[in-house]
Short mmCIF file of C-alpha atoms and ligand atoms in Angstrom, two decimals:
data_model
loop_
_atom_site.label_atom_id
_atom_site.label_comp_id
_atom_site.label_asym_id
_atom_site.label_seq_id
_atom_site.Cartn_x
_atom_site.Cartn_y
_atom_site.Cartn_z
CA MET A 4 31.24 -4.12 -10.60
CA GLU A 5 32.06 -6.52 -7.76
CA ASN A 6 29.70 -9.30 -6.64
CA ARG A 7 26.54 -8.47 -4.73
CA ASP A 8 24.30 -10.70 -2.60
CA ILE A 9 20.97 -9.25 -3.69
CA LEU A 10 20.14 -8.45 -7.28
CA ILE A 11 17.39 -5.84 -7.67
CA ILE A 12 15.82 -5.53 -11.11
CA GLY A 13 14.71 -1.96 -11.73
CA GLU A 14 11.79 -1.02 -13.96
CA HIS A 15 11.64 1.84 -16.44
CA LEU A 16 9.13 3.20 -18.92
CA ASP A 17 9.36 5.96 -21.52
CA GLY A 18 12.93 6.78 -20.51
CA LYS A 19 12.05 7.21 -16.84
CA LEU A 20 12.71 5.15 -13.75
CA LYS A 21 9.46 3.67 -12.44
CA PRO A 22 8.73 4.55 -8.77
CA SER A 23 8.25 0.81 -8.05
CA THR A 24 12.05 0.47 -8.36
CA LEU A 25 12.51 2.59 -5.23
CA GLU A 26 10.18 0.27 -3.31
CA LEU A 27 12.26 -2.74 -4.38
CA VAL A 28 15.33 -0.92 -3.10
CA THR A 29 13.62 -0.33 0.27
CA LEU A 30 12.98 -4.07 0.64
CA GLY A 31 16.59 -4.78 -0.35
CA GLN A 32 17.89 -2.23 2.15
CA ARG A 33 15.75 -3.72 4.92
CA MET A 34 17.13 -7.18 4.10
CA ALA A 35 20.64 -5.77 4.05
CA GLU A 36 20.03 -4.29 7.50
CA GLN A 37 18.92 -7.69 8.82
CA GLY A 38 22.12 -9.40 7.67
CA THR A 39 25.34 -8.38 6.02
CA ARG A 40 24.03 -8.37 2.49
CA THR A 41 25.14 -6.14 -0.37
CA LEU A 42 22.84 -4.76 -3.04
CA GLY A 43 23.19 -4.26 -6.76
CA LEU A 44 20.56 -2.58 -8.91
CA VAL A 45 20.34 -3.73 -12.52
CA LEU A 46 18.59 -1.98 -15.39
CA ILE A 47 18.09 -3.74 -18.71
CA GLY A 48 17.38 -2.22 -22.12
CA ASP A 49 18.78 0.34 -24.52
CA HIS A 50 19.20 4.14 -24.30
CA LEU A 51 19.04 4.03 -20.51
CA ASP A 52 22.06 6.18 -19.58
CA GLY A 53 19.84 8.92 -18.14
CA VAL A 54 17.63 6.41 -16.30
CA CYS A 55 20.70 4.78 -14.76
CA GLU A 56 22.14 8.13 -13.63
CA ASP A 57 18.77 8.96 -12.10
CA ALA A 58 18.58 5.59 -10.33
CA ALA A 59 22.13 6.01 -8.97
CA ARG A 60 21.21 9.49 -7.71
CA GLN A 61 17.88 8.49 -6.17
CA THR A 62 19.01 5.27 -4.49
CA GLY A 63 22.71 5.82 -3.76
CA LEU A 64 23.27 2.28 -5.06
CA ASP A 65 25.75 1.20 -7.69
CA ILE A 66 23.91 0.49 -10.93
CA LEU A 67 24.74 -2.22 -13.42
CA TYR A 68 23.36 -1.19 -16.80
CA LEU A 69 22.95 -4.29 -18.97
CA ARG A 70 22.71 -2.58 -22.32
CA VAL A 71 21.12 -4.62 -25.09
CA PRO A 72 21.33 -2.73 -28.40
CA GLY A 73 17.90 -2.62 -30.03
CA CYS A 74 16.08 -3.70 -26.86
CA ASP A 75 13.78 -0.69 -26.57
CA TYR A 76 10.84 -2.72 -25.22
CA TYR A 77 10.60 -5.19 -22.38
CA ASN A 78 11.16 -8.77 -23.53
CA GLY A 79 10.75 -11.55 -20.97
CA ASP A 80 13.19 -13.91 -22.67
CA ILE A 81 15.96 -11.34 -22.78
CA TYR A 82 15.34 -10.42 -19.15
CA LYS A 83 15.45 -14.07 -18.05
CA THR A 84 18.67 -14.76 -19.97
CA LEU A 85 20.52 -11.71 -18.65
CA ILE A 86 19.28 -11.90 -15.08
CA GLN A 87 20.07 -15.61 -14.88
CA ALA A 88 23.62 -14.97 -16.06
CA GLN A 89 24.08 -12.11 -13.59
CA ALA A 90 22.58 -14.02 -10.67
CA VAL A 91 24.94 -16.95 -11.36
CA ALA A 92 27.96 -14.66 -11.84
CA TRP A 93 27.32 -12.92 -8.52
CA ASN A 94 26.07 -16.10 -6.81
CA VAL A 95 23.19 -14.07 -5.36
CA SER A 96 20.90 -15.17 -2.55
CA HIS A 97 17.91 -13.14 -3.76
CA VAL A 98 16.58 -11.54 -6.92
CA ILE A 99 14.06 -8.79 -6.20
CA THR A 100 11.55 -7.82 -8.89
CA ALA A 101 8.30 -5.85 -8.93
CA HIS A 102 4.94 -7.64 -8.74
CA SER A 103 4.04 -5.90 -11.98
CA SER A 104 2.98 -7.20 -15.37
CA GLN A 105 6.70 -7.53 -16.20
CA GLY A 106 7.86 -9.03 -12.90
CA THR A 107 5.08 -11.60 -12.79
CA ASP A 108 5.83 -12.43 -16.43
CA TYR A 109 9.49 -13.38 -16.00
CA ALA A 110 9.96 -14.20 -12.29
CA PRO A 111 8.56 -17.77 -12.30
CA GLY A 112 10.52 -18.76 -15.43
CA LEU A 113 13.65 -17.15 -14.03
CA ALA A 114 13.23 -19.10 -10.79
CA VAL A 115 12.99 -22.35 -12.77
CA ARG A 116 16.21 -21.51 -14.64
CA LEU A 117 18.00 -20.72 -11.36
CA TYR A 118 16.58 -23.73 -9.44
CA ALA A 119 15.35 -21.03 -7.06
CA ALA A 120 12.29 -20.60 -4.87
CA CYS A 121 9.80 -18.05 -6.17
CA ILE A 122 7.78 -16.02 -3.66
CA THR A 123 5.28 -13.75 -5.38
CA GLY A 124 3.37 -10.73 -4.09
CA VAL A 125 5.64 -10.08 -1.10
CA ASN A 126 4.00 -7.53 1.23
CA GLY A 127 6.12 -7.78 4.38
CA LEU A 128 9.50 -8.75 5.78
CA GLU A 129 10.23 -10.41 9.10
CA GLN A 130 13.10 -12.55 10.28
CA THR A 131 13.82 -15.74 12.18
CA GLU A 132 15.87 -15.75 15.36
CA ASN A 133 18.89 -16.54 13.19
CA GLY A 134 18.31 -13.45 11.09
CA GLU A 135 17.00 -15.37 8.09
CA PRO A 136 14.42 -13.38 6.14
CA LEU A 137 10.75 -14.37 6.24
CA PHE A 138 8.46 -12.99 3.56
CA SER A 139 4.72 -12.46 3.93
CA ARG A 140 2.21 -12.54 1.12
CA ALA A 141 -1.58 -12.32 0.98
CA ILE A 142 -3.69 -15.38 0.19
CA CYS A 143 -7.43 -16.16 -0.02
CA GLY A 144 -8.31 -12.86 -1.67
CA GLY A 145 -6.39 -10.89 0.95
CA ASN A 146 -8.19 -12.43 3.96
CA PHE A 147 -5.02 -14.09 5.25
CA ASN A 148 -1.29 -13.46 5.18
CA THR A 149 1.21 -16.32 5.02
CA LEU A 150 4.78 -16.12 6.26
CA ILE A 151 7.26 -17.96 4.05
CA ARG A 152 10.84 -19.05 4.66
CA SER A 153 12.76 -19.96 1.55
CA GLN A 154 14.61 -23.25 1.62
CA SER A 155 16.52 -22.60 -1.59
CA ARG A 156 19.97 -21.15 -1.95
CA CYS A 157 18.53 -18.54 -4.24
CA THR A 158 15.08 -16.96 -4.04
CA VAL A 159 13.24 -14.86 -6.60
CA LEU A 160 10.80 -12.36 -5.07
CA THR A 161 8.08 -10.25 -6.66
CA VAL A 162 7.17 -7.28 -4.47
CA GLN A 163 3.61 -6.01 -4.11
CA PRO A 164 3.48 -2.23 -4.71
CA GLY A 165 2.65 0.08 -1.81
CA TYR A 166 4.16 -1.99 1.02
CA PHE A 167 7.80 -0.79 1.09
CA PRO A 168 7.64 3.01 0.76
CA ALA A 169 10.60 4.67 -0.94
CA ARG A 170 13.14 6.05 1.50
CA ASP A 171 14.38 9.62 1.53
CA HIS A 172 16.71 11.01 -1.04
CA VAL A 173 20.40 10.08 -0.58
CA ASP A 174 23.26 12.57 -0.71
CA LYS A 175 25.89 10.47 -2.47
CA PRO A 176 24.96 8.92 -5.82
CA GLY A 177 26.11 5.42 -6.72
CA GLN A 178 28.32 4.53 -9.69
CA VAL A 179 26.96 3.33 -13.02
CA SER A 180 28.77 0.45 -14.79
CA THR A 181 27.67 -0.47 -18.30
CA GLU A 182 27.99 -3.87 -19.97
CA THR A 183 26.79 -4.35 -23.52
CA HIS A 184 25.26 -7.69 -24.47
CA GLU A 185 24.15 -8.83 -27.91
CA CYS A 186 21.09 -10.72 -26.75
CA VAL A 187 18.09 -11.73 -28.83
CA SER A 188 15.01 -13.68 -27.95
CA GLU A 189 14.56 -16.89 -29.88
CA THR A 190 10.88 -17.14 -29.01
CA THR A 191 9.23 -13.71 -29.09
CA GLN A 192 9.77 -10.30 -30.60
CA VAL A 193 8.09 -7.19 -29.21
CA MET A 194 6.85 -5.17 -32.19
CA GLY A 195 5.87 -1.98 -30.39
CA MET A 196 4.00 -0.48 -27.51
CA GLU A 197 0.79 1.52 -27.49
CA LYS A 198 -0.51 3.56 -24.60
CA ALA A 199 -3.89 2.45 -23.23
CA ARG A 200 -6.76 4.45 -24.71
CA ALA A 201 -7.21 6.68 -21.70
CA ALA A 202 -4.96 7.78 -18.89
CA ALA A 203 -6.12 7.63 -15.29
CA SER A 204 -5.53 11.35 -14.90
CA ALA A 205 -8.83 12.11 -13.13
CA LEU A 206 -8.04 9.49 -10.50
CA GLY A 207 -4.47 10.71 -10.17
CA GLN A 208 -5.58 14.25 -9.33
CA ALA A 209 -8.65 13.59 -7.19
CA ARG A 210 -8.44 14.21 -3.45
CA ILE A 211 -11.44 11.95 -2.87
CA ILE A 212 -12.08 8.74 -4.81
CA VAL A 213 -15.35 6.84 -4.58
CA SER A 214 -14.80 3.35 -5.99
CA ALA A 215 -17.47 0.87 -6.94
CA GLY A 216 -17.06 -2.91 -6.80
CA ARG A 217 -19.06 -5.94 -7.86
CA GLY A 218 -21.17 -5.45 -4.72
CA ILE A 219 -23.11 -2.69 -6.49
CA GLY A 220 -25.04 -5.56 -8.06
CA SER A 221 -26.11 -3.95 -11.33
CA GLU A 222 -24.89 -1.38 -13.82
CA GLU A 223 -27.90 0.81 -13.00
CA ASN A 224 -26.64 1.18 -9.42
CA LEU A 225 -23.60 3.03 -10.78
CA ASP A 226 -25.90 6.05 -10.94
CA VAL A 227 -26.38 5.84 -7.17
CA VAL A 228 -22.58 5.69 -6.73
CA ARG A 229 -22.09 8.62 -9.14
CA ARG A 230 -24.67 10.71 -7.23
CA PHE A 231 -22.93 9.81 -3.96
CA ALA A 232 -19.52 10.80 -5.41
CA ALA A 233 -20.97 14.12 -6.61
CA LEU A 234 -21.67 15.05 -2.97
CA PHE A 235 -17.88 15.40 -2.50
CA PRO A 236 -16.41 18.29 -4.52
CA GLY A 237 -13.26 17.33 -6.43
CA SER A 238 -14.00 13.63 -6.23
CA ALA A 239 -13.49 11.02 -8.95
CA LEU A 240 -15.08 7.69 -9.66
CA GLY A 241 -12.96 4.55 -9.42
CA GLY A 242 -13.79 0.90 -9.77
CA SER A 243 -12.59 -2.62 -9.18
CA ARG A 244 -11.57 -4.75 -12.13
CA PRO A 245 -14.77 -6.82 -12.52
CA LEU A 246 -16.66 -3.62 -13.38
CA ILE A 247 -14.18 -2.86 -16.13
CA ASP A 248 -14.25 -6.49 -17.35
CA MET A 249 -18.06 -6.37 -17.50
CA GLY A 250 -17.90 -3.12 -19.47
CA TRP A 251 -19.72 -1.09 -16.80
CA LEU A 252 -16.78 1.32 -16.42
CA GLU A 253 -13.92 2.29 -18.72
CA TYR A 254 -10.40 1.08 -17.95
CA LYS A 255 -9.33 4.60 -16.92
CA HIS A 256 -11.42 4.11 -13.76
CA GLN A 257 -9.75 0.87 -12.66
CA VAL A 258 -7.86 0.96 -9.39
CA GLY A 259 -5.39 -1.76 -8.62
CA ILE A 260 -2.28 -3.53 -9.65
CA THR A 261 -3.31 -3.61 -13.30
CA GLY A 262 -5.03 -0.23 -13.13
CA ALA A 263 -4.20 3.05 -11.44
CA VAL A 264 -2.23 3.24 -8.20
CA VAL A 265 -3.82 6.12 -6.30
CA SER A 266 -3.15 8.04 -3.09
CA PRO A 267 -6.11 10.37 -2.49
CA ASP A 268 -6.79 11.97 0.88
CA VAL A 269 -9.96 9.87 1.16
CA TYR A 270 -10.77 6.58 -0.58
CA ILE A 271 -14.32 5.23 -0.31
CA ALA A 272 -14.63 1.57 -1.35
CA CYS A 273 -18.22 0.58 -2.07
CA GLY A 274 -18.98 -3.12 -2.42
CA ILE A 275 -15.32 -4.03 -2.88
CA SER A 276 -14.06 -7.17 -1.14
CA GLY A 277 -10.42 -6.07 -0.84
CA SER A 278 -8.41 -8.45 -3.00
CA SER A 279 -4.65 -7.98 -2.81
CA GLN A 280 -4.73 -6.79 -6.44
CA HIS A 281 -7.17 -4.00 -5.56
CA ILE A 282 -5.49 -3.05 -2.28
CA ALA A 283 -2.16 -2.69 -4.09
CA GLY A 284 -3.72 0.22 -5.97
CA MET A 285 -5.15 2.18 -3.02
CA ASN A 286 -3.07 1.12 -0.03
CA THR A 287 -1.33 4.48 0.29
CA SER A 288 -4.60 6.49 0.48
CA GLY A 289 -4.87 8.83 3.45
CA TYR A 290 -8.20 7.80 5.02
CA VAL A 291 -10.06 4.72 3.83
CA ILE A 292 -13.81 4.21 4.23
CA ALA A 293 -15.39 0.91 3.17
CA ILE A 294 -19.06 0.03 2.80
CA ASN A 295 -19.70 -3.70 2.64
CA THR A 296 -22.43 -6.09 3.80
CA ASP A 297 -19.83 -8.67 4.86
CA PRO A 298 -18.32 -7.75 8.25
CA HIS A 299 -15.34 -10.02 7.47
CA ALA A 300 -14.52 -8.43 4.10
CA ALA A 301 -10.75 -8.02 3.69
CA ILE A 302 -11.15 -4.37 2.69
CA PHE A 303 -11.98 -3.64 6.35
CA ASN A 304 -8.41 -4.70 7.28
CA VAL A 305 -7.09 -1.61 5.52
CA SER A 306 -10.00 0.73 6.38
CA ASP A 307 -10.15 3.51 8.94
CA LEU A 308 -13.96 3.56 8.92
CA CYS A 309 -15.88 0.31 8.34
CA ILE A 310 -19.55 0.58 7.43
CA VAL A 311 -21.35 -2.78 7.43
CA ASP A 312 -24.43 -2.03 5.35
CA ASP A 313 -26.08 -2.39 1.98
CA LEU A 314 -24.32 0.26 -0.11
CA VAL A 315 -27.35 1.42 -2.07
CA GLY A 316 -29.44 1.87 1.08
CA PHE A 317 -26.56 3.65 2.81
CA MET A 318 -25.85 6.01 -0.08
CA GLU A 319 -29.48 6.94 -0.59
CA ALA A 320 -29.89 7.61 3.13
CA PHE A 321 -26.68 9.69 3.13
CA GLU A 322 -27.87 11.69 0.11
CA THR A 323 -31.21 12.40 1.79
CA LEU A 324 -29.41 13.50 4.95
CA VAL A 325 -27.16 15.91 3.02
CA GLU A 326 -30.12 17.37 1.11
CA THR A 327 -32.20 18.07 4.22
C1 FAD B 406 -3.44 -10.71 -12.49
C2 FAD B 406 -4.64 -10.06 -11.84
C3 FAD B 406 -4.71 -8.69 -11.80
C4 FAD B 406 -5.81 -8.07 -11.19
N1 FAD B 406 -5.84 -6.70 -11.14
C5 FAD B 406 -6.86 -6.12 -10.46
C6 FAD B 406 -6.90 -4.69 -10.32
O1 FAD B 406 -6.04 -3.96 -10.81
N2 FAD B 406 -7.93 -4.15 -9.63
C7 FAD B 406 -8.92 -4.90 -9.08
O2 FAD B 406 -9.82 -4.34 -8.46
N3 FAD B 406 -8.90 -6.25 -9.21
C8 FAD B 406 -7.92 -6.86 -9.90
N4 FAD B 406 -7.93 -8.20 -10.05
C9 FAD B 406 -9.15 -8.94 -9.64
C10 FAD B 406 -9.15 -9.25 -8.16
O3 FAD B 406 -8.47 -10.48 -7.92
C11 FAD B 406 -10.58 -9.41 -7.62
O4 FAD B 406 -11.25 -10.39 -8.37
C12 FAD B 406 -11.37 -8.11 -7.71
O5 FAD B 406 -10.66 -7.05 -7.12
C13 FAD B 406 -12.68 -8.30 -6.97
O6 FAD B 406 -13.47 -7.16 -7.20
P1 FAD B 406 -14.61 -6.77 -6.18
O7 FAD B 406 -14.05 -6.58 -4.81
O8 FAD B 406 -15.36 -5.64 -6.79
O9 FAD B 406 -15.60 -8.04 -6.25
P2 FAD B 406 -15.86 -9.19 -5.22
O10 FAD B 406 -14.62 -9.82 -4.77
O11 FAD B 406 -16.90 -10.05 -5.83
O12 FAD B 406 -16.48 -8.46 -3.95
C14 FAD B 406 -17.74 -7.88 -3.90
C15 FAD B 406 -17.96 -7.37 -2.48
O13 FAD B 406 -19.18 -6.68 -2.42
C16 FAD B 406 -19.81 -6.99 -1.19
N5 FAD B 406 -21.24 -6.76 -1.37
C17 FAD B 406 -22.15 -7.55 -2.04
N6 FAD B 406 -23.36 -6.98 -2.02
C18 FAD B 406 -23.23 -5.80 -1.35
C19 FAD B 406 -24.13 -4.76 -1.03
N7 FAD B 406 -25.43 -4.80 -1.41
N8 FAD B 406 -23.67 -3.69 -0.33
C20 FAD B 406 -22.36 -3.63 0.07
N9 FAD B 406 -21.46 -4.61 -0.22
C21 FAD B 406 -21.88 -5.67 -0.93
C22 FAD B 406 -19.44 -8.43 -0.92
O14 FAD B 406 -19.55 -8.72 0.47
C23 FAD B 406 -18.02 -8.49 -1.44
O15 FAD B 406 -17.10 -8.23 -0.40
C24 FAD B 406 -6.86 -8.84 -10.64
C25 FAD B 406 -6.77 -10.24 -10.69
C26 FAD B 406 -5.68 -10.83 -11.28
C27 FAD B 406 -5.61 -12.33 -11.31
#
């Protein structure tokens, strides 16, 4: 496969291409449209022929399958070694990875190896007058966005999910080239993978999600949120990560970058500040309602209806209204 300017690192799980890969491709395509840049999509692992064919069909891009016999699980060291070699071989300007547990694991180390800039959590693309890309990312718990220009020859990006929607299906599939590498990690060995105890199926199917955040104040107030959610048929209960960390809700309820990524028709955020990690999990919801005592809460930036109020008082008043 001939050299490419932008190296996109696809993600896969259980023999399937992860949808995040298509979002990385969208960012790459937008960068290619800004300048004359070419894209290559790389998949790393073993037994990925079907995944690569699928990626070539869904993206229309040529796929480089870096096959590592025996590499059935993600290993950060192997990824860094192979991506570094590929980035150097192609002399790429950018490496695009997902802002996922994998991407955030290897991207900084990869950037060090490549003497590259590392811009994490990219949520937007702009350009200078000269057509140079500018990347935005959220800071201060999502209250501000910064715009960053890389000053390095090569830049490693991790892309926040939900900000670069996958583009429509392409007619002509790309070509798959396979290279086999005997590559082992000298530092770590992945022994296996276990699915989390519970799947977020209820959240995935619900048309309305009522999510509770630390602003509920106490575990007892979850009952108020549950009663409020029960007023909406077909709704499910979600939560921000602190509630899961405190043991108030099970992990299957967590919404966000390390929880479920949901797209219900209506998302009601109750006492949730709107960190970038939470927003990444609900950003594609249809209509967002937020209840928060802080009128400057970041969640209001992504809300269609902003209710500045104490959530318990609001919910109890709403319940009374519905009952009468
Ligand atoms: C690697 C990593 C991954 C993460 N993954 C996730 C993830 O998947 N999902 C996730 O949610 N977080 C995640 N986090 C945590 C995230 O950074 C935030 O800490 C978390 O989202 C904050 O949760 P919160 O909004 O409930 O709490 P807070 O930020 O404490 O916000 C509480 C909000 O409640 C409001 N409030 C207080 N009292 C009331 C009241 N009486 N009525 C109404 N509003 C009130 C406050 O004004 C405030 O805005 C992650 C963090 C890291 C570092």
